[in-house]
């Protein structure tokens, strides 16, 4: 055998050995990365607010995104289990511990919210992965043109109706500065399929400050819906409001300030009380929102854009634009929905309004959902969304006519 042949035969195993070491190193690096990331996400999800300055909002956003990450968490959990088994056999105790912790954290983030809500509400694992229903409005109209801006409405009607049906005017969220009338289309289509005519509306967004304009636009839309309800098979005498986040706030403000000259309609329509109002994870007391929120930087940005000033500069605006300020007798029945894990709008916001309305004799339905975060309705199959649907129907069936 020549020296070259001998050298070649010796080099081949060495290359294979180096390749195995490289792959092993990459595998361990991936396992450590997944384990560390999963444990950190678990801390953000299960832990309380952490005073991290600008990063405080980031940690809360991570916690809010966990319900959207079920498939990712399942994959991370499996990687954690595989890493723990491999590392234990290889006597790498630190990696084995990290892998086990990652598998436990991933499992708990999936199982704990389900266990918390399934005790009171029937929810389905299959539906949690189901796609949202396809949604397409039956019509899109311009209900007003204000300051050169066309304000439109998407209309969803029941496929089969034997007579005029109750109407629901839906107001989208987005921190008063974003969002669109189509972002909750699956919910609007679902309500139509359940027998309601749904009108999902635009309103003018901040900046500039829109604390009066946006409420006026909602009232303008209400007037248009009443005037045109018959053309869409809806009952003009049975009009309710619903909205999520900022849209829930505007819905309550429009419902609670009928006849208030500070919040006049932005077009020539007559005001009238609505049959009911649903508010989903919406702020009710703007004077305390930033101080109580686990996302103070986000809350401050939204409020300042919407109101045009900070609380210390214009406290009167904050108070006047808080639904809690307007709690009084003879307001429409109200459904207040809050996620118990909401980092942006604290649970206490909904509770304070519910207490004030009950004290005034207003019918109130309060639904607090365990482990539900802000914006949970954006995930059609989330545990919170599954629990909300039958509760919302029960409320509307009782109060929307």
Short mmCIF file of C-alpha atoms in Angstrom, two decimals:
data_model
loop_
_atom_site.label_atom_id
_atom_site.label_comp_id
_atom_site.label_asym_id
_atom_site.label_seq_id
_atom_site.Cartn_x
_atom_site.Cartn_y
_atom_site.Cartn_z
CA UNK A 1 0.00 0.00 0.00
CA UNK A 2 1.42 3.37 -0.95
CA UNK A 3 1.87 6.25 1.45
CA UNK A 4 -0.83 8.20 -0.41
CA UNK A 5 -3.35 5.36 -0.01
CA UNK A 6 -2.53 5.05 3.67
CA UNK A 7 -2.96 8.78 4.20
CA UNK A 8 -6.27 8.76 2.35
CA UNK A 9 -7.65 5.90 4.44
CA UNK A 10 -6.57 7.68 7.62
CA UNK A 11 -8.05 11.04 6.58
CA UNK A 12 -11.53 9.66 5.73
CA UNK A 13 -12.43 8.64 9.31
CA UNK A 14 -11.02 11.93 10.56
CA UNK A 15 -13.28 13.87 8.19
CA UNK A 16 -16.28 11.78 9.27
CA UNK A 17 -15.36 12.38 12.90
CA UNK A 18 -15.09 16.11 12.35
CA UNK A 19 -18.42 16.07 10.50
CA UNK A 20 -20.12 14.23 13.35
CA UNK A 21 -18.65 16.64 15.89
CA UNK A 22 -19.83 19.60 13.81
CA UNK A 23 -23.35 18.19 13.49
CA UNK A 24 -23.39 17.32 17.17
CA UNK A 25 -22.33 20.84 18.05
CA UNK A 26 -24.99 22.35 15.82
CA UNK A 27 -27.62 20.04 17.31
CA UNK A 28 -26.64 20.95 20.87
CA UNK A 29 -26.62 24.64 19.93
CA UNK A 30 -30.12 24.34 18.50
CA UNK A 31 -31.32 22.45 21.56
CA UNK A 32 -29.89 25.07 23.92
CA UNK A 33 -31.41 27.89 21.85
CA UNK A 34 -34.87 26.31 21.76
CA UNK A 35 -34.72 25.46 25.46
CA UNK A 36 -33.66 28.96 26.49
CA UNK A 37 -36.21 30.63 24.20
CA UNK A 38 -39.05 28.41 25.43
CA UNK A 39 -38.23 29.03 29.09
CA UNK A 40 -38.01 32.81 28.52
CA UNK A 41 -41.38 32.81 26.74
CA UNK A 42 -42.78 30.82 29.65
CA UNK A 43 -41.52 33.44 32.11
CA UNK A 44 -43.14 36.20 30.03
CA UNK A 45 -46.42 34.27 29.81
CA UNK A 46 -46.79 33.13 33.41
CA UNK A 47 -44.93 35.94 35.16
CA UNK A 48 -46.30 39.28 36.22
CA UNK A 49 -45.18 42.62 34.84
CA UNK A 50 -41.43 43.11 34.97
CA UNK A 51 -40.09 46.67 35.43
CA UNK A 52 -37.83 46.62 32.38
CA UNK A 53 -38.34 50.17 31.19
CA UNK A 54 -38.81 50.21 27.39
CA UNK A 55 -38.65 46.38 27.36
CA UNK A 56 -41.69 46.08 29.63
CA UNK A 57 -44.04 46.46 26.68
CA UNK A 58 -41.99 43.96 24.65
CA UNK A 59 -42.32 41.29 27.36
CA UNK A 60 -46.07 41.85 27.43
CA UNK A 61 -46.33 41.57 23.65
CA UNK A 62 -44.51 38.22 23.83
CA UNK A 63 -47.05 37.02 26.40
CA UNK A 64 -49.92 38.18 24.18
CA UNK A 65 -48.55 36.22 21.22
CA UNK A 66 -48.28 32.88 23.06
CA UNK A 67 -51.86 31.75 22.22
CA UNK A 68 -50.98 32.16 18.54
CA UNK A 69 -47.96 29.90 18.91
CA UNK A 70 -49.57 26.53 19.72
CA UNK A 71 -47.94 24.70 16.82
CA UNK A 72 -44.57 26.31 17.53
CA UNK A 73 -44.84 25.39 21.21
CA UNK A 74 -45.65 21.78 20.32
CA UNK A 75 -42.53 21.64 18.14
CA UNK A 76 -40.42 23.30 20.84
CA UNK A 77 -41.77 20.86 23.42
CA UNK A 78 -40.84 17.88 21.26
CA UNK A 79 -37.36 19.30 20.70
CA UNK A 80 -37.04 19.77 24.44
CA UNK A 81 -38.01 16.16 25.12
CA UNK A 82 -35.62 14.85 22.47
CA UNK A 83 -32.80 17.03 23.81
CA UNK A 84 -33.43 15.90 27.38
CA UNK A 85 -33.36 12.20 26.43
CA UNK A 86 -30.21 12.55 24.30
CA UNK A 87 -28.41 14.71 26.85
CA UNK A 88 -29.25 12.37 29.72
CA UNK A 89 -27.81 9.39 27.85
CA UNK A 90 -24.74 11.43 26.92
CA UNK A 91 -24.33 12.49 30.57
CA UNK A 92 -24.83 16.13 29.71
CA UNK A 93 -26.89 16.99 32.77
CA UNK A 94 -27.18 20.74 32.15
CA UNK A 95 -28.65 20.26 28.68
CA UNK A 96 -30.92 17.48 29.96
CA UNK A 97 -32.29 19.83 32.60
CA UNK A 98 -32.76 22.67 30.10
CA UNK A 99 -34.56 20.36 27.66
CA UNK A 100 -36.87 19.06 30.38
CA UNK A 101 -37.69 22.60 31.53
CA UNK A 102 -38.45 23.64 27.95
CA UNK A 103 -40.76 20.66 27.44
CA UNK A 104 -42.57 21.43 30.70
CA UNK A 105 -42.88 25.15 29.90
CA UNK A 106 -44.22 24.50 26.40
CA UNK A 107 -46.76 21.99 27.72
CA UNK A 108 -47.97 24.30 30.50
CA UNK A 109 -48.44 27.24 28.13
CA UNK A 110 -50.83 25.09 26.09
CA UNK A 111 -52.57 23.08 28.81
CA UNK A 112 -53.04 25.62 31.61
CA UNK A 113 -55.21 28.10 29.63
CA UNK A 114 -57.31 25.23 28.28
CA UNK A 115 -57.81 23.74 31.75
CA UNK A 116 -58.75 27.14 33.21
CA UNK A 117 -61.51 27.83 30.70
CA UNK A 118 -62.79 24.32 29.99
CA UNK A 119 -64.13 24.01 33.53
CA UNK A 120 -66.83 26.63 32.81
CA UNK A 121 -67.18 26.57 29.02
CA UNK A 122 -67.29 23.84 26.41
CA UNK A 123 -64.29 24.32 24.14
CA UNK A 124 -62.86 22.13 21.41
CA UNK A 125 -59.24 21.26 20.62
CA UNK A 126 -60.23 20.67 17.02
CA UNK A 127 -61.78 24.11 16.72
CA UNK A 128 -58.68 25.69 18.25
CA UNK A 129 -56.82 24.84 15.03
CA UNK A 130 -59.75 25.54 12.70
CA UNK A 131 -59.54 28.27 10.10
CA UNK A 132 -61.80 31.28 10.44
CA UNK A 133 -64.91 31.19 8.24
CA UNK A 134 -64.63 32.86 4.89
CA UNK A 135 -66.15 36.30 4.98
CA UNK A 136 -67.26 38.60 2.19
CA UNK A 137 -69.57 41.60 2.71
CA UNK A 138 -72.82 41.60 0.81
CA UNK A 139 -72.41 45.31 0.14
CA UNK A 140 -70.04 48.19 0.77
CA UNK A 141 -71.45 51.70 0.97
CA UNK A 142 -70.21 55.20 1.82
CA UNK A 143 -72.22 56.39 4.80
CA UNK A 144 -70.65 59.86 4.96
CA UNK A 145 -67.91 62.07 3.59
CA UNK A 146 -66.37 64.18 6.35
CA UNK A 147 -63.58 66.68 5.75
CA UNK A 148 -63.00 65.10 2.35
CA UNK A 149 -62.66 61.57 3.78
CA UNK A 150 -65.08 58.88 2.66
CA UNK A 151 -66.33 56.76 5.56
CA UNK A 152 -67.50 53.36 4.40
CA UNK A 153 -69.50 50.51 5.84
CA UNK A 154 -69.38 46.79 5.00
CA UNK A 155 -72.76 45.10 5.27
CA UNK A 156 -73.24 41.42 6.14
CA UNK A 157 -76.77 40.07 6.00
CA UNK A 158 -78.33 36.71 6.93
CA UNK A 159 -78.67 34.33 4.01
CA UNK A 160 -82.25 33.56 4.92
CA UNK A 161 -84.52 35.87 6.88
CA UNK A 162 -88.30 35.85 7.14
CA UNK A 163 -88.59 39.44 8.31
CA UNK A 164 -86.62 42.44 9.56
CA UNK A 165 -83.71 41.29 11.70
CA UNK A 166 -81.84 43.11 14.48
CA UNK A 167 -78.86 45.18 13.37
CA UNK A 168 -75.38 45.30 14.91
CA UNK A 169 -73.05 48.20 14.11
CA UNK A 170 -69.49 46.95 14.59
CA UNK A 171 -66.62 49.31 15.42
CA UNK A 172 -63.07 48.01 14.84
CA UNK A 173 -60.14 48.37 17.22
CA UNK A 174 -56.59 49.53 16.65
CA UNK A 175 -55.68 51.98 19.40
CA UNK A 176 -57.85 54.70 17.77
CA UNK A 177 -55.03 55.12 15.23
CA UNK A 178 -55.09 51.92 13.17
CA UNK A 179 -57.15 48.91 12.22
CA UNK A 180 -59.81 48.61 9.56
CA UNK A 181 -63.46 47.71 9.21
CA UNK A 182 -62.53 44.37 7.58
CA UNK A 183 -60.11 43.02 10.20
CA UNK A 184 -62.87 41.28 12.19
CA UNK A 185 -64.74 40.09 9.10
CA UNK A 186 -65.02 36.45 10.31
CA UNK A 187 -66.89 37.66 13.41
CA UNK A 188 -69.17 39.85 11.34
CA UNK A 189 -69.91 36.99 8.96
CA UNK A 190 -70.58 34.70 11.92
CA UNK A 191 -73.06 37.18 13.42
CA UNK A 192 -74.82 37.42 10.06
CA UNK A 193 -74.99 33.64 9.86
CA UNK A 194 -76.61 33.72 13.32
CA UNK A 195 -79.38 35.99 12.06
CA UNK A 196 -78.10 39.55 12.56
CA UNK A 197 -77.52 42.26 9.97
CA UNK A 198 -74.01 43.56 10.64
CA UNK A 199 -72.68 46.95 9.61
CA UNK A 200 -68.91 47.26 10.06
CA UNK A 201 -67.88 50.88 9.87
CA UNK A 202 -64.96 53.25 9.30
CA UNK A 203 -64.17 56.18 11.56
CA UNK A 204 -61.49 58.84 11.35
CA UNK A 205 -58.21 57.74 12.89
CA UNK A 206 -55.68 59.61 15.00
CA UNK A 207 -53.54 61.59 14.68
CA UNK A 208 -54.67 64.37 14.67
CA UNK A 209 -56.69 64.11 17.90
CA UNK A 210 -59.97 62.32 17.20
CA UNK A 211 -61.50 62.04 20.68
CA UNK A 212 -64.67 63.85 19.53
CA UNK A 213 -64.51 63.09 15.80
CA UNK A 214 -64.39 59.31 16.15
CA UNK A 215 -67.40 59.22 18.48
CA UNK A 216 -69.23 61.55 16.10
CA UNK A 217 -68.45 59.25 13.17
CA UNK A 218 -69.92 56.26 15.03
CA UNK A 219 -73.07 58.27 15.71
CA UNK A 220 -73.20 59.32 12.06
CA UNK A 221 -73.02 55.66 11.06
CA UNK A 222 -75.82 54.79 13.48
CA UNK A 223 -78.04 57.40 11.84
CA UNK A 224 -77.22 56.08 8.37
CA UNK A 225 -77.96 52.49 9.44
CA UNK A 226 -81.35 53.47 10.85
CA UNK A 227 -82.21 55.37 7.68
CA UNK A 228 -81.14 52.52 5.38
CA UNK A 229 -81.86 49.47 7.52
CA UNK A 230 -84.92 48.38 5.56
CA UNK A 231 -82.91 48.12 2.32
CA UNK A 232 -80.80 45.41 3.98
CA UNK A 233 -83.62 43.59 5.75
CA UNK A 234 -82.78 45.09 9.13
CA UNK A 235 -85.06 46.59 11.76
CA UNK A 236 -84.26 50.30 12.29
CA UNK A 237 -85.78 50.11 15.77
CA UNK A 238 -83.40 47.32 16.85
CA UNK A 239 -79.87 48.63 16.39
CA UNK A 240 -77.05 47.58 18.73
CA UNK A 241 -73.36 48.49 18.95
CA UNK A 242 -70.36 46.22 19.34
CA UNK A 243 -66.62 46.74 19.16
CA UNK A 244 -63.24 45.46 20.26
CA UNK A 245 -60.53 47.42 22.09
CA UNK A 246 -60.67 51.05 20.90
CA UNK A 247 -63.82 50.12 18.96
CA UNK A 248 -65.45 48.88 22.15
CA UNK A 249 -64.57 52.17 23.82
CA UNK A 250 -66.10 54.18 20.96
CA UNK A 251 -69.18 51.95 20.99
CA UNK A 252 -69.77 52.69 24.67
CA UNK A 253 -69.11 56.39 24.21
CA UNK A 254 -71.62 56.61 21.35
CA UNK A 255 -74.19 54.64 23.35
CA UNK A 256 -73.69 56.59 26.58
CA UNK A 257 -73.62 60.18 25.23
CA UNK A 258 -76.85 60.46 23.26
CA UNK A 259 -77.72 64.15 23.05
CA UNK A 260 -74.39 65.30 24.52
CA UNK A 261 -73.26 68.34 22.46
CA UNK A 262 -69.59 67.55 23.23
CA UNK A 263 -69.99 64.37 21.16
CA UNK A 264 -72.33 65.36 18.38
CA UNK A 265 -72.77 63.24 15.22
CA UNK A 266 -70.37 64.21 12.44
CA UNK A 267 -73.22 64.32 9.90
CA UNK A 268 -76.83 65.43 9.84
CA UNK A 269 -78.63 62.57 11.57
CA UNK A 270 -80.95 62.27 14.51
CA UNK A 271 -79.62 60.56 17.61
CA UNK A 272 -81.48 57.78 19.36
CA UNK A 273 -80.62 55.21 22.03
CA UNK A 274 -79.27 51.84 20.89
CA UNK A 275 -80.82 48.57 21.99
CA UNK A 276 -77.57 47.27 23.56
CA UNK A 277 -73.81 47.59 23.44
CA UNK A 278 -71.02 44.99 23.58
CA UNK A 279 -67.49 45.99 24.57
CA UNK A 280 -64.63 43.54 24.11
CA UNK A 281 -61.39 44.24 26.04
CA UNK A 282 -61.93 48.01 25.84
CA UNK A 283 -60.69 50.73 28.22
CA UNK A 284 -63.38 52.37 30.32
CA UNK A 285 -61.38 54.90 32.37
CA UNK A 286 -58.78 56.75 30.33
CA UNK A 287 -57.60 58.70 33.37
CA UNK A 288 -56.08 55.57 34.92
CA UNK A 289 -55.27 53.45 31.87
CA UNK A 290 -51.59 54.32 31.49
CA UNK A 291 -50.85 54.08 35.22
CA UNK A 292 -52.53 50.68 35.58
CA UNK A 293 -51.44 49.12 32.29
CA UNK A 294 -48.61 46.59 32.04
CA UNK A 295 -47.83 48.23 28.68
CA UNK A 296 -47.54 51.87 29.78
CA UNK A 297 -45.52 53.05 26.79
CA UNK A 298 -48.10 51.67 24.35
CA UNK A 299 -51.02 53.05 26.37
CA UNK A 300 -49.39 56.49 26.53
CA UNK A 301 -48.77 56.55 22.78
CA UNK A 302 -52.34 55.58 21.92
CA UNK A 303 -53.88 58.03 24.39
CA UNK A 304 -51.68 60.96 23.41
CA UNK A 305 -52.42 60.53 19.70
CA UNK A 306 -56.16 60.14 20.33
CA UNK A 307 -56.57 62.97 22.85
CA UNK A 308 -53.86 65.29 21.59
CA UNK A 309 -52.20 65.72 24.97
CA UNK A 310 -51.03 63.93 28.08
CA UNK A 311 -53.18 63.44 31.16
CA UNK A 312 -51.41 66.20 33.06
CA UNK A 313 -52.06 68.64 30.19
CA UNK A 314 -55.74 67.90 29.41
CA UNK A 315 -57.28 65.91 32.28
CA UNK A 316 -60.74 67.08 31.25
CA UNK A 317 -60.47 65.32 27.89
CA UNK A 318 -59.46 62.07 29.56
CA UNK A 319 -62.37 62.25 31.95
CA UNK A 320 -64.95 63.29 29.35
CA UNK A 321 -63.87 60.47 27.01
CA UNK A 322 -64.11 57.75 29.66
CA UNK A 323 -67.27 55.63 29.51
CA UNK A 324 -67.03 55.30 33.30
CA UNK A 325 -67.71 59.05 33.58
CA UNK A 326 -71.04 58.65 31.81
CA UNK A 327 -72.39 55.68 33.80
CA UNK A 328 -75.98 56.53 34.71
CA UNK A 329 -79.47 55.13 34.78
CA UNK A 330 -81.32 54.47 31.51
CA UNK A 331 -78.22 53.43 29.57
CA UNK A 332 -78.58 50.42 27.24
CA UNK A 333 -77.80 46.89 28.46
CA UNK A 334 -74.06 46.42 28.28
CA UNK A 335 -71.82 43.38 27.85
CA UNK A 336 -68.27 43.87 29.14
CA UNK A 337 -65.74 41.26 28.06
CA UNK A 338 -62.23 41.23 29.54
CA UNK A 339 -59.29 38.88 29.34
CA UNK A 340 -57.89 38.16 32.78
CA UNK A 341 -54.37 38.16 31.31
CA UNK A 342 -54.81 41.39 29.34
CA UNK A 343 -51.53 43.32 29.65
CA UNK A 344 -52.76 46.47 27.87
CA UNK A 345 -56.21 47.02 29.40
CA UNK A 346 -56.30 45.81 33.02
CA UNK A 347 -59.17 43.66 34.25
CA UNK A 348 -60.05 46.40 36.74
CA UNK A 349 -61.14 48.69 33.88
CA UNK A 350 -64.11 46.51 32.97
CA UNK A 351 -64.91 45.72 36.60
CA UNK A 352 -65.12 49.41 37.55
CA UNK A 353 -67.61 50.15 34.78
CA UNK A 354 -69.67 47.04 35.55
CA UNK A 355 -69.95 48.10 39.19
CA UNK A 356 -70.98 51.64 38.23
CA UNK A 357 -73.61 50.44 35.76
CA UNK A 358 -75.04 47.93 38.20
CA UNK A 359 -75.26 50.64 40.86
CA UNK A 360 -77.23 52.75 38.37
CA UNK A 361 -79.61 49.88 37.61
CA UNK A 362 -78.33 49.20 34.08
CA UNK A 363 -78.42 45.53 32.98
CA UNK A 364 -74.80 44.33 32.78
CA UNK A 365 -73.29 41.10 31.55
CA UNK A 366 -69.68 40.71 32.67
CA UNK A 367 -67.50 38.02 31.08
CA UNK A 368 -63.96 37.62 32.40
CA UNK A 369 -61.98 35.03 30.48
CA UNK A 370 -59.03 33.27 32.17
CA UNK A 371 -55.67 33.49 30.40
CA UNK A 372 -57.20 35.55 27.58
CA UNK A 373 -54.98 38.39 26.37
CA UNK A 374 -55.74 41.65 24.62
CA UNK A 375 -56.95 41.05 21.08
CA UNK A 376 -57.77 37.37 21.62
CA UNK A 377 -60.66 37.60 19.13
CA UNK A 378 -58.10 37.95 16.36
CA UNK A 379 -57.47 34.21 16.74
CA UNK A 380 -60.70 32.54 15.67
CA UNK A 381 -60.08 29.27 17.49
CA UNK A 382 -58.62 30.68 20.73
CA UNK A 383 -60.15 29.45 23.96
CA UNK A 384 -61.40 32.98 24.65
CA UNK A 385 -63.03 33.26 21.22
CA UNK A 386 -64.73 29.90 21.66
CA UNK A 387 -66.11 30.99 25.03
CA UNK A 388 -67.17 34.41 23.78
CA UNK A 389 -69.33 33.27 20.87
CA UNK A 390 -72.15 31.56 22.82
CA UNK A 391 -72.06 34.27 25.50
CA UNK A 392 -72.35 37.04 22.89
CA UNK A 393 -75.28 35.29 21.23
CA UNK A 394 -77.03 34.87 24.56
CA UNK A 395 -76.59 38.57 25.30
CA UNK A 396 -77.81 39.69 21.86
CA UNK A 397 -80.77 37.34 21.90
CA UNK A 398 -81.82 38.87 25.21
CA UNK A 399 -81.14 42.56 24.51
CA UNK A 400 -80.72 43.31 20.78
CA UNK A 401 -84.45 43.56 20.05
#
